[in-house]
Short mmCIF file of C-alpha atoms in Angstrom, two decimals:
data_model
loop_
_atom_site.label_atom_id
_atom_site.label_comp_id
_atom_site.label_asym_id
_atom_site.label_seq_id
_atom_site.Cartn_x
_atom_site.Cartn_y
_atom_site.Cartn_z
CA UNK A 258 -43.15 -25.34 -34.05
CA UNK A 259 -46.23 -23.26 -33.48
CA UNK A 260 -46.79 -21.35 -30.06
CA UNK A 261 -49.56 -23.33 -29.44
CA UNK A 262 -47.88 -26.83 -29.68
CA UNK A 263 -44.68 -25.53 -27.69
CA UNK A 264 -46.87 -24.06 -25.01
CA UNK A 265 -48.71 -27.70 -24.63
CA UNK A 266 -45.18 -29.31 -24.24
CA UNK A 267 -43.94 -26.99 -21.23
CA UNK A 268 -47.45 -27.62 -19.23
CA UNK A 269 -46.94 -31.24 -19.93
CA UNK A 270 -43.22 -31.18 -18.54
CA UNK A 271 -44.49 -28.81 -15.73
CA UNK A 272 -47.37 -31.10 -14.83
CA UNK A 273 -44.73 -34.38 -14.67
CA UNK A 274 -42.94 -35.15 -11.21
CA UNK A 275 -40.05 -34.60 -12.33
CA UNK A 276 -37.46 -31.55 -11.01
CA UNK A 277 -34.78 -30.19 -13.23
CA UNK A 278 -31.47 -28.31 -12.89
CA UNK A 279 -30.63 -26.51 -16.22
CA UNK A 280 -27.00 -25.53 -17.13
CA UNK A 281 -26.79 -23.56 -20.26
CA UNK A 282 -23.87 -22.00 -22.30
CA UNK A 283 -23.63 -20.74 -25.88
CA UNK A 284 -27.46 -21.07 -26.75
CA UNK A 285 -30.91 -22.25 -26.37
CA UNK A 286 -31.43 -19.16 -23.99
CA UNK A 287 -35.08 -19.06 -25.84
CA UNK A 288 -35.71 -22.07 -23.69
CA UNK A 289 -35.80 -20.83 -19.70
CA UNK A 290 -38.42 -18.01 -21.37
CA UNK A 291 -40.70 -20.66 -22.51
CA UNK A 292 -40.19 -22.77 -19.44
CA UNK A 293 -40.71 -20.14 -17.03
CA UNK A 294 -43.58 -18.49 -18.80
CA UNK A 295 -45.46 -21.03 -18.38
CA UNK A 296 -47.92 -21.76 -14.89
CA UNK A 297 -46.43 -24.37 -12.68
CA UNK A 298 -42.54 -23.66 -13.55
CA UNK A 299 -41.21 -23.87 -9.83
CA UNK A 300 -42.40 -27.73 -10.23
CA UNK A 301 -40.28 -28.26 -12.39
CA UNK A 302 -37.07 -26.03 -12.82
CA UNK A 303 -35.31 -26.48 -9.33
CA UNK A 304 -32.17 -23.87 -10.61
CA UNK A 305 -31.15 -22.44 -13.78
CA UNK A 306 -27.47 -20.98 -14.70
CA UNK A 307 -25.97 -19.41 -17.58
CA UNK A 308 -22.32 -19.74 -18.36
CA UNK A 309 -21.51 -18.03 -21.07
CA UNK A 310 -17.88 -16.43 -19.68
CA UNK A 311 -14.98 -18.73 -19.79
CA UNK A 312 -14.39 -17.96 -15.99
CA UNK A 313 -18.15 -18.81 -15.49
CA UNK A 314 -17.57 -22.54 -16.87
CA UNK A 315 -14.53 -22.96 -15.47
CA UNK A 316 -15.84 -22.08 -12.09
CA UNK A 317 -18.77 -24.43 -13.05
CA UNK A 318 -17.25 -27.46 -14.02
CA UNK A 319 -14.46 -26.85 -11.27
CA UNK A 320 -11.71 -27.51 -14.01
CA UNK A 321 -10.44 -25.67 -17.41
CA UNK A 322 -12.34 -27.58 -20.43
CA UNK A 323 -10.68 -29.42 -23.34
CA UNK A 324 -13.75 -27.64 -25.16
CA UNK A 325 -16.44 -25.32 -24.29
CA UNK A 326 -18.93 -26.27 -27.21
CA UNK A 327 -18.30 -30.36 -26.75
CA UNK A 328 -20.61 -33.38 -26.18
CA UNK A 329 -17.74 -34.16 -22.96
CA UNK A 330 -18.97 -30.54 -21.54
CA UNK A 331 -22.36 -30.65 -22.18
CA UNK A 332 -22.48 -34.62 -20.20
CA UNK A 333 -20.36 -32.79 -17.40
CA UNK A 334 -22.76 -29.95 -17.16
CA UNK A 335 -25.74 -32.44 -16.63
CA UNK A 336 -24.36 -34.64 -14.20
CA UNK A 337 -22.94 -31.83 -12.10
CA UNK A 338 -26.60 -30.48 -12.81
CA UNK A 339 -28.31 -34.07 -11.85
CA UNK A 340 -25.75 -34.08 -8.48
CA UNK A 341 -27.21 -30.58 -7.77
CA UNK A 342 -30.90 -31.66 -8.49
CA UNK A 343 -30.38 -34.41 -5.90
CA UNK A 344 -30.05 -31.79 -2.94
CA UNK A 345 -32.28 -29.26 -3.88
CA UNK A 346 -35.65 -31.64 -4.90
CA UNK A 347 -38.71 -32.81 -2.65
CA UNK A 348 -37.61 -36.14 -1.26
CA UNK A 349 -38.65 -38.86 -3.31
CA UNK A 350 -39.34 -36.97 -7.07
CA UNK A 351 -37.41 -37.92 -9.77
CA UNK A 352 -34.92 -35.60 -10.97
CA UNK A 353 -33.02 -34.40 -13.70
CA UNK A 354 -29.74 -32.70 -15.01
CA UNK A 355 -29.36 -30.95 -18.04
CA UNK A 356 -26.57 -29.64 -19.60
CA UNK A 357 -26.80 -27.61 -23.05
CA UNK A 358 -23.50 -26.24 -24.79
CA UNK A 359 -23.47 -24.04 -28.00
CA UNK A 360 -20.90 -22.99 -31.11
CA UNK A 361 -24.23 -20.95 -32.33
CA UNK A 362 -23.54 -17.75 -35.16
CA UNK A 363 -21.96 -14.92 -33.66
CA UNK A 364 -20.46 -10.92 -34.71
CA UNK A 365 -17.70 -12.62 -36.01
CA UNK A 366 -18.20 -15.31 -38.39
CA UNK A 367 -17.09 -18.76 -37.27
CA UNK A 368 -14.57 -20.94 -39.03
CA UNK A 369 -16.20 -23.98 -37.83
CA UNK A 370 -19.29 -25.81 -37.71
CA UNK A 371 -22.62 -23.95 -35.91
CA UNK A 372 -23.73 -26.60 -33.66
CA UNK A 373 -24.89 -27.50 -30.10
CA UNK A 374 -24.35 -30.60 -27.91
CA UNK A 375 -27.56 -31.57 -25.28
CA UNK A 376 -26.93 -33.76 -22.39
CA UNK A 377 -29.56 -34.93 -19.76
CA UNK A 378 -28.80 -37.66 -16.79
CA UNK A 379 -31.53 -39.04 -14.58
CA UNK A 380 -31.36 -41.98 -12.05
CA UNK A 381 -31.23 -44.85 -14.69
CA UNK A 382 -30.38 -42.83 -18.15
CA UNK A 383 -27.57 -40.49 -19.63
CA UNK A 384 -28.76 -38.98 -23.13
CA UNK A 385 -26.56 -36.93 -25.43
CA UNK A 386 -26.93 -35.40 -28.80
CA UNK A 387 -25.29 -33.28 -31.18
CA UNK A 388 -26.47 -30.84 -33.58
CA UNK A 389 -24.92 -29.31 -36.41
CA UNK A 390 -26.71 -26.81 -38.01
CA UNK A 391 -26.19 -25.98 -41.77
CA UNK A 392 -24.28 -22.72 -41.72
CA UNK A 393 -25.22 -19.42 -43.27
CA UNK A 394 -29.03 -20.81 -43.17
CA UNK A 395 -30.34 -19.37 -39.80
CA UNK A 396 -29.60 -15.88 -37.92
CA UNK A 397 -28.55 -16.13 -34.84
CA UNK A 398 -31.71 -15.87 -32.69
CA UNK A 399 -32.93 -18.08 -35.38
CA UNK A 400 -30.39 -20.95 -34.40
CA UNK A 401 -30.96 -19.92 -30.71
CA UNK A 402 -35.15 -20.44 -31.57
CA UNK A 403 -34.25 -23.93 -32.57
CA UNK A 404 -31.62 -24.87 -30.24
CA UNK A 405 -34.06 -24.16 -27.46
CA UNK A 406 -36.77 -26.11 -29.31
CA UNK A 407 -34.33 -29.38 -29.20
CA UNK A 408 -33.38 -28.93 -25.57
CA UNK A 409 -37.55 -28.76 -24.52
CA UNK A 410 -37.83 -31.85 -26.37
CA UNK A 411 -34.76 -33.40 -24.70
CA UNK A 412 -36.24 -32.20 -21.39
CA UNK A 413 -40.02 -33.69 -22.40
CA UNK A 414 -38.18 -37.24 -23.07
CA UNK A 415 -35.76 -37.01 -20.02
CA UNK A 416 -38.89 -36.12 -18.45
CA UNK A 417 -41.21 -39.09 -19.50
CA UNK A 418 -43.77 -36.60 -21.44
CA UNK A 419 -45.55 -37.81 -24.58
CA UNK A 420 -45.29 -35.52 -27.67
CA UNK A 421 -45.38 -35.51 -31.53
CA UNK A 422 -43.24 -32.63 -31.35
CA UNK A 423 -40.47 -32.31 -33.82
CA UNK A 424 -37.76 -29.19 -33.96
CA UNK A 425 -37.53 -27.06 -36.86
CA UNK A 426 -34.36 -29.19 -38.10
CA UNK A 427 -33.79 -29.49 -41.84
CA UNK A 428 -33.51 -33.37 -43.41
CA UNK A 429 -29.53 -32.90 -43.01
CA UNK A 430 -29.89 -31.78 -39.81
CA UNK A 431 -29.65 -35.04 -38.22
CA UNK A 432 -28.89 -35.46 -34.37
CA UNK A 433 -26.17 -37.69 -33.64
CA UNK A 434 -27.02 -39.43 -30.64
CA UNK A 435 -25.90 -41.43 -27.29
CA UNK A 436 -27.90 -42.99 -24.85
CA UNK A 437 -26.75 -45.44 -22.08
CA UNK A 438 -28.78 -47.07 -19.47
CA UNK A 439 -28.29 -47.95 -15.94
CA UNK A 440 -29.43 -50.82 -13.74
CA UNK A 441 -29.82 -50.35 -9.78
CA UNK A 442 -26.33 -51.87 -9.73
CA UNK A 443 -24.07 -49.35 -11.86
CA UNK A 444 -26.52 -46.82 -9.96
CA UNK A 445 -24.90 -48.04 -7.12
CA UNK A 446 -21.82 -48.15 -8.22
CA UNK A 447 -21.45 -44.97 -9.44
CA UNK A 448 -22.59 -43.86 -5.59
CA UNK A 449 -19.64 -45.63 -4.32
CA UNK A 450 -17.24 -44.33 -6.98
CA UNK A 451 -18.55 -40.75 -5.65
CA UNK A 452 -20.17 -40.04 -9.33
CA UNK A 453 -22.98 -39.21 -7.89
CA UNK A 454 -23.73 -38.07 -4.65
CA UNK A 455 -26.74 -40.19 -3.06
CA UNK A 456 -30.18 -42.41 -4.07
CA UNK A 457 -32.98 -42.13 -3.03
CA UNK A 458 -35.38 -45.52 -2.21
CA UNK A 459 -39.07 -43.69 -1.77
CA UNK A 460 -40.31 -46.43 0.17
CA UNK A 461 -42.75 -43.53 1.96
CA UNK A 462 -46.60 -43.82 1.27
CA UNK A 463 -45.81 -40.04 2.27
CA UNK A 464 -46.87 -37.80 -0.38
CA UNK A 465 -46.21 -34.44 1.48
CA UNK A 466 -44.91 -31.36 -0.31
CA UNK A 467 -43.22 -30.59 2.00
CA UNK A 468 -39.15 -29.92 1.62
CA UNK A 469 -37.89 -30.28 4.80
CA UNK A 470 -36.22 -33.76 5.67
CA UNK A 471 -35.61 -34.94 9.03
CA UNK A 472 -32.84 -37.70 8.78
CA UNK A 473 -32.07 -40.51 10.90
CA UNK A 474 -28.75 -41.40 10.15
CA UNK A 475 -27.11 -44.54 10.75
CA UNK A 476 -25.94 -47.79 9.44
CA UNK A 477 -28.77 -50.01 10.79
CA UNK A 478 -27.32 -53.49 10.78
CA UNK A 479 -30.41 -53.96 11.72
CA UNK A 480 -33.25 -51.53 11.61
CA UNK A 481 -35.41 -51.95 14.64
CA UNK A 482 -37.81 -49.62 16.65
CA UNK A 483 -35.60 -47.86 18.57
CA UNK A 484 -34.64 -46.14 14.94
CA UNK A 485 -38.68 -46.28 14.12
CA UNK A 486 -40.16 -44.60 17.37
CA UNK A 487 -36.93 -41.79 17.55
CA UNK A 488 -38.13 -40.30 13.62
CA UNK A 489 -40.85 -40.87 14.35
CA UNK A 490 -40.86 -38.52 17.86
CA UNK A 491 -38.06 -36.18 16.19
CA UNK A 492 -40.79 -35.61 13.40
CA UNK A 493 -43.17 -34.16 15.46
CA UNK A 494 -40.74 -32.06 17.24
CA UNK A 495 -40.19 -30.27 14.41
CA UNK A 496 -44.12 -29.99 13.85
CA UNK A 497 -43.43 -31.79 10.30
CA UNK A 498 -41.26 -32.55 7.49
CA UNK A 499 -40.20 -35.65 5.24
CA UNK A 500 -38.85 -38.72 7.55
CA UNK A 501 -36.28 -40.05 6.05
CA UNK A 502 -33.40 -42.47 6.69
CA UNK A 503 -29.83 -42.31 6.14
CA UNK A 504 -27.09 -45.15 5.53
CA UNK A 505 -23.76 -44.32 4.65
CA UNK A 506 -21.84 -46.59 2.03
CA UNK A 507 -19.33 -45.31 3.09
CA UNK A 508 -17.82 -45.35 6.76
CA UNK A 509 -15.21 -43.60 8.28
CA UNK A 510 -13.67 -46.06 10.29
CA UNK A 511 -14.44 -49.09 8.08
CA UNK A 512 -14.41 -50.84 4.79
CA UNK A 513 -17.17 -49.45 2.47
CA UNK A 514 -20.31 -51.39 2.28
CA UNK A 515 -20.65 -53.88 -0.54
CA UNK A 516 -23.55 -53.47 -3.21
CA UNK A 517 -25.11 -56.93 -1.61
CA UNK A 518 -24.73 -55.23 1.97
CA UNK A 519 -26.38 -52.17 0.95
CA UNK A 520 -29.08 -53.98 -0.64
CA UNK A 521 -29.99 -56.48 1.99
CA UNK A 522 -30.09 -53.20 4.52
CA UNK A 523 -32.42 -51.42 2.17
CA UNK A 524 -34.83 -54.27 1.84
CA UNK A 525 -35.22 -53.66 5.64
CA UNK A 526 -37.03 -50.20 4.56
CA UNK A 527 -39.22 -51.77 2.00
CA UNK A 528 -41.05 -53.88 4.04
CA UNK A 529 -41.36 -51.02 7.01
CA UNK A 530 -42.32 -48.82 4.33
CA UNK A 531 -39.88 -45.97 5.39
CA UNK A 532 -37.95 -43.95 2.82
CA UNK A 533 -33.93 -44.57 3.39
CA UNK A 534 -31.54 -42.37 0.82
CA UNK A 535 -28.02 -44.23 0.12
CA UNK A 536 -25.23 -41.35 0.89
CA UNK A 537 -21.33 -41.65 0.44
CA UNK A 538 -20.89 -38.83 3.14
CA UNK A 539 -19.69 -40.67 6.45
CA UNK A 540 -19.34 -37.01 7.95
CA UNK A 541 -22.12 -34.65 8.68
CA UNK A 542 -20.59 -31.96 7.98
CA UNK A 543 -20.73 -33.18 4.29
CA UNK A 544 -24.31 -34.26 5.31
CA UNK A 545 -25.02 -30.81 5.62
CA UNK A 546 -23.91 -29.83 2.10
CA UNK A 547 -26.04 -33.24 0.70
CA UNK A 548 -29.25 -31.99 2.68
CA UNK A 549 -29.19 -28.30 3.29
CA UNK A 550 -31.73 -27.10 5.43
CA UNK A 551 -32.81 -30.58 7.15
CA UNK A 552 -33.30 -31.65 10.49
CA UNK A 553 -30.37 -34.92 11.58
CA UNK A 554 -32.02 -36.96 14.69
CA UNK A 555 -28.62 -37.82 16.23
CA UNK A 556 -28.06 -39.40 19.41
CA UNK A 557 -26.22 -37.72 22.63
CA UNK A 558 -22.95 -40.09 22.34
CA UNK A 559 -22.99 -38.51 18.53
CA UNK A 560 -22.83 -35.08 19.88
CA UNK A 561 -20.10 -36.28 22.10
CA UNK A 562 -18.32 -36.32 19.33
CA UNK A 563 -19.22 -33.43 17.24
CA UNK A 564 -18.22 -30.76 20.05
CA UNK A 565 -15.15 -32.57 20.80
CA UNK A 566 -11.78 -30.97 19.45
CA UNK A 567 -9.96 -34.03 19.90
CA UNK A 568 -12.04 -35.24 16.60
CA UNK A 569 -10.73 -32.03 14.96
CA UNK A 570 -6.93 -32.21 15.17
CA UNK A 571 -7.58 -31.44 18.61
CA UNK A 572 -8.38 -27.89 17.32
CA UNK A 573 -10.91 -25.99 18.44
CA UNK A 574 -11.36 -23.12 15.87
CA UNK A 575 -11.59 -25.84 13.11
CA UNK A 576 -14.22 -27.57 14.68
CA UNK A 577 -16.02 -23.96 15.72
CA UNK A 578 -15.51 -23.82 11.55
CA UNK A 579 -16.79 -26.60 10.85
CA UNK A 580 -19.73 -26.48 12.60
CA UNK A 581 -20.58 -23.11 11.69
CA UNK A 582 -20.91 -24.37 8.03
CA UNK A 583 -23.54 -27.03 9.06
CA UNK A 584 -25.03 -23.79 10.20
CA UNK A 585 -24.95 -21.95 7.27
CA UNK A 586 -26.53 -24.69 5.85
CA UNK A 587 -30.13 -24.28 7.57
CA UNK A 588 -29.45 -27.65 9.53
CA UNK A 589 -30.68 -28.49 13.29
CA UNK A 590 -29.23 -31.56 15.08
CA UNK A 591 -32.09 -33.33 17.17
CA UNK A 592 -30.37 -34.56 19.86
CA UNK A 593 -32.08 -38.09 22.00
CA UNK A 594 -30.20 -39.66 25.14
CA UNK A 595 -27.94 -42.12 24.84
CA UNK A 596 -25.25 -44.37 26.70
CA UNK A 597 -22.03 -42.96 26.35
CA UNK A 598 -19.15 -44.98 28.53
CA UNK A 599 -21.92 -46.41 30.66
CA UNK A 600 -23.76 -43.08 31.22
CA UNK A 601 -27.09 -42.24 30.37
CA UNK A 602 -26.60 -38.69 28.58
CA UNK A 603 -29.10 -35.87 27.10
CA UNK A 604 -28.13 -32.67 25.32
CA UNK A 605 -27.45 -30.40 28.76
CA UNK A 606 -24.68 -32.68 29.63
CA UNK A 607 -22.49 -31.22 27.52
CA UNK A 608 -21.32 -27.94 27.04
CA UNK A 609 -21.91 -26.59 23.60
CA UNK A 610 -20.24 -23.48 22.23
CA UNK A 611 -22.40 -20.49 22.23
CA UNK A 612 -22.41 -19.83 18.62
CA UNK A 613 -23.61 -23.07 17.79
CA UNK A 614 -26.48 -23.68 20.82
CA UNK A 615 -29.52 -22.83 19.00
CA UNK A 616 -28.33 -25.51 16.42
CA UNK A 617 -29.44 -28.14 19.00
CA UNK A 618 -32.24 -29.11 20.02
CA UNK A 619 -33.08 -31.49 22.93
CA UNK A 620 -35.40 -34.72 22.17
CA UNK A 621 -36.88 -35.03 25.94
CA UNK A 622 -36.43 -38.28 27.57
CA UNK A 623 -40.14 -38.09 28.81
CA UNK A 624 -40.82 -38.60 25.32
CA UNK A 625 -38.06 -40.88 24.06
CA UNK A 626 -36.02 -43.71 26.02
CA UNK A 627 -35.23 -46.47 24.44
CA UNK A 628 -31.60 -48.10 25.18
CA UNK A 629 -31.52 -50.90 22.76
CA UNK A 630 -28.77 -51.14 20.27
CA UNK A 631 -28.26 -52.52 16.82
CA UNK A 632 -24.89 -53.88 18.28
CA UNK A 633 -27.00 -55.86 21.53
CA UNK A 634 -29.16 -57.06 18.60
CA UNK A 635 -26.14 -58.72 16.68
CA UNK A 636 -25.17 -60.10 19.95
CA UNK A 637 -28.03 -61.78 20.65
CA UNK A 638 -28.30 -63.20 17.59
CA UNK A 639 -24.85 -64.80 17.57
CA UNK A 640 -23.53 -62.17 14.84
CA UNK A 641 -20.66 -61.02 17.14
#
């Protein structure tokens, strides 16, 4: 592959929507060079690691490995990477995991085969191929040069980008590979099953840049202006960011919604035209970890319960803890009144510890009021 050609491939993948999280070991280190020498890198590569100490994968993958240099490893590594894509990408922009692992030629000669194993996973598509390189042939930068040749192309198709592009592979060089394909159901599914962590439904005509989310959380059964006018007044208390809702599949005090439940409340979204991303984090403390750095619009009989200890074990140090991490985070909790036990509530009603004060932030009743309820809706409908 000539300079020229590979350098055409990288602005193509940099100039697609798509956001990447690369995990590498044992190779195709060639590969973050080209992509990041390139203009217009940070649109695509989100985070990059390289594990090439045992303790490094382990730590990585959270477990010991059957085998480092295995097509199993390499689809871990991307869908821990496509998990980790999830929380760090613009809302809305496809994204993409990528795993790469390598048995590449080393000081000591190997007794086995020279190969590599590539692994990508995006919303609807897991990809994985295996290389095995004819031994004795290449050096190793050599193997490395074409190693990190395959994974560009693997990140060009992952990525949607047209190219002619073929890697400097002999003819008995040939990539064994697996490719399976999702519907919005198994998508779903593998939500619920806590595969992956969330999905996103860009319903937005919002095309802003901008990183920040500010979340509405809730399980809106149904959606009705109350939840419209409060993101809508939290956004411009925070002088901008994505609006986005939340819904939880997953509840902590009932039954998991159903893939025909979570559907039917998404379709609310669609014809609002408001983005909604499908979590299976009932808690926000796990929130926080999903969306670091956002902005949750929560309302004051929420904050009731986040302050309380009695929610904690009745332990107060654990939920000081706790808290604290949603700190750490970057995340703000815009607070709005509320009814709680037949009292109209704000923020200053309740007293929150001092470390964790500036974490709040009052939405003035002046500028938001508005006491309806999904439950009074379902009530006057006749669905209670």
């Amino acid at each position: 592959m000539t300079d020229s050609c590979r350098r055409a491939l990288v602005e193509a993948i940099h100039s697609s929507p798509t956001q990447a999280v690369i995990y590498l070991s044992g190779g195709a280190s060639q590969a973050l060079g080209w992509l990041m020498s390139v203009p217009g890198a940070s649109n695509t590569v989100l985070e990059s690691v390289v594990t090439y100490s045992r303790m490094s994968m382990i730590q990585l993958l959270g477990k010991v490995p059957a085998q480092a240099a295995s097509s199993q490893t390499a689809e871990e590594m991307a869908l821990l990477a496509y998990n980790r894509a999830l929380k760090l990408s613009k809302p809305g922009s496809p994204v993409l995991g990528v795993g790469f692992t390598g048995a590449l030629a080393s000081a000591q000669p190997k007794r086995g085969d020279h190969r590599f194993h590539v692994s990508t996973r995006t919303s609807d598509r897991f990809w994985t191929s295996t290389v095995t390189l004819t031994k004795g042939l290449r050096t190793r930068e050599q193997e490395d040069g074409v190693s990190s040749q395959y994974l560009i192309k693997a990140i060009a198709n992952a990525s949607k980008v047209p190219g002619t592009f073929v890697p400097d592979l002999t003819e008995s060089e040939v990539p064994d590979e697996y490719e399976k394909k999702f519907d919005e159901e198994e998508e779903l599914k593998q939500l619920l099953s806590g595969i992956i962590c969330f999905k996103v439904y860009p319903f937005s005509s919002n095309t802003s840049n901008v990183e920040k989310k500010i979340i509405l959380s809730g399980s809106f059964n149904p959606l009705h202006d109350g939840h419209l006018k409060l993101l809508e007044i939290a956004t411009s208390i925070c002088g901008g960011g994505y609006p986005c809702f939340e819904l939880s599949a997953v509840n902590a005090d009932k039954p998991p919604l159903e893939i025909p439940q979570i559907n039917d409340r998404v379709k609310q979204f669609e014809k609002v035209g408001k983005t909604v991303i499908v979590s299976n984090q009932p808690y926000f403390y796990k929130k926080a970890e999903l969306f670091p750095g956002s902005a949750f619009v929560i309302g004051a009989d929420t904050v009731a319960r986040l302050v309380h200890p009695k929610y904690y074990g009745n332990d107060y140090g654990k939920m000081l803890e706790i808290l604290l991490g949603c700190k750490n985070t970057g995340c703000t909790f815009l607070v709005g009144g509320r009814n709680v036990d037949g009292t109209f509530k704000v923020l200053e009603d309740f007293d929150i510890p001092a470390e964790l004060k500036d974490m709040f932030v009052p939405i003035p009743v002046e500028k938001f009021r508005m006491d309806i309820s999904s439950t009074e809706i379902r009530k006057t409908q006749g669905l209670l």
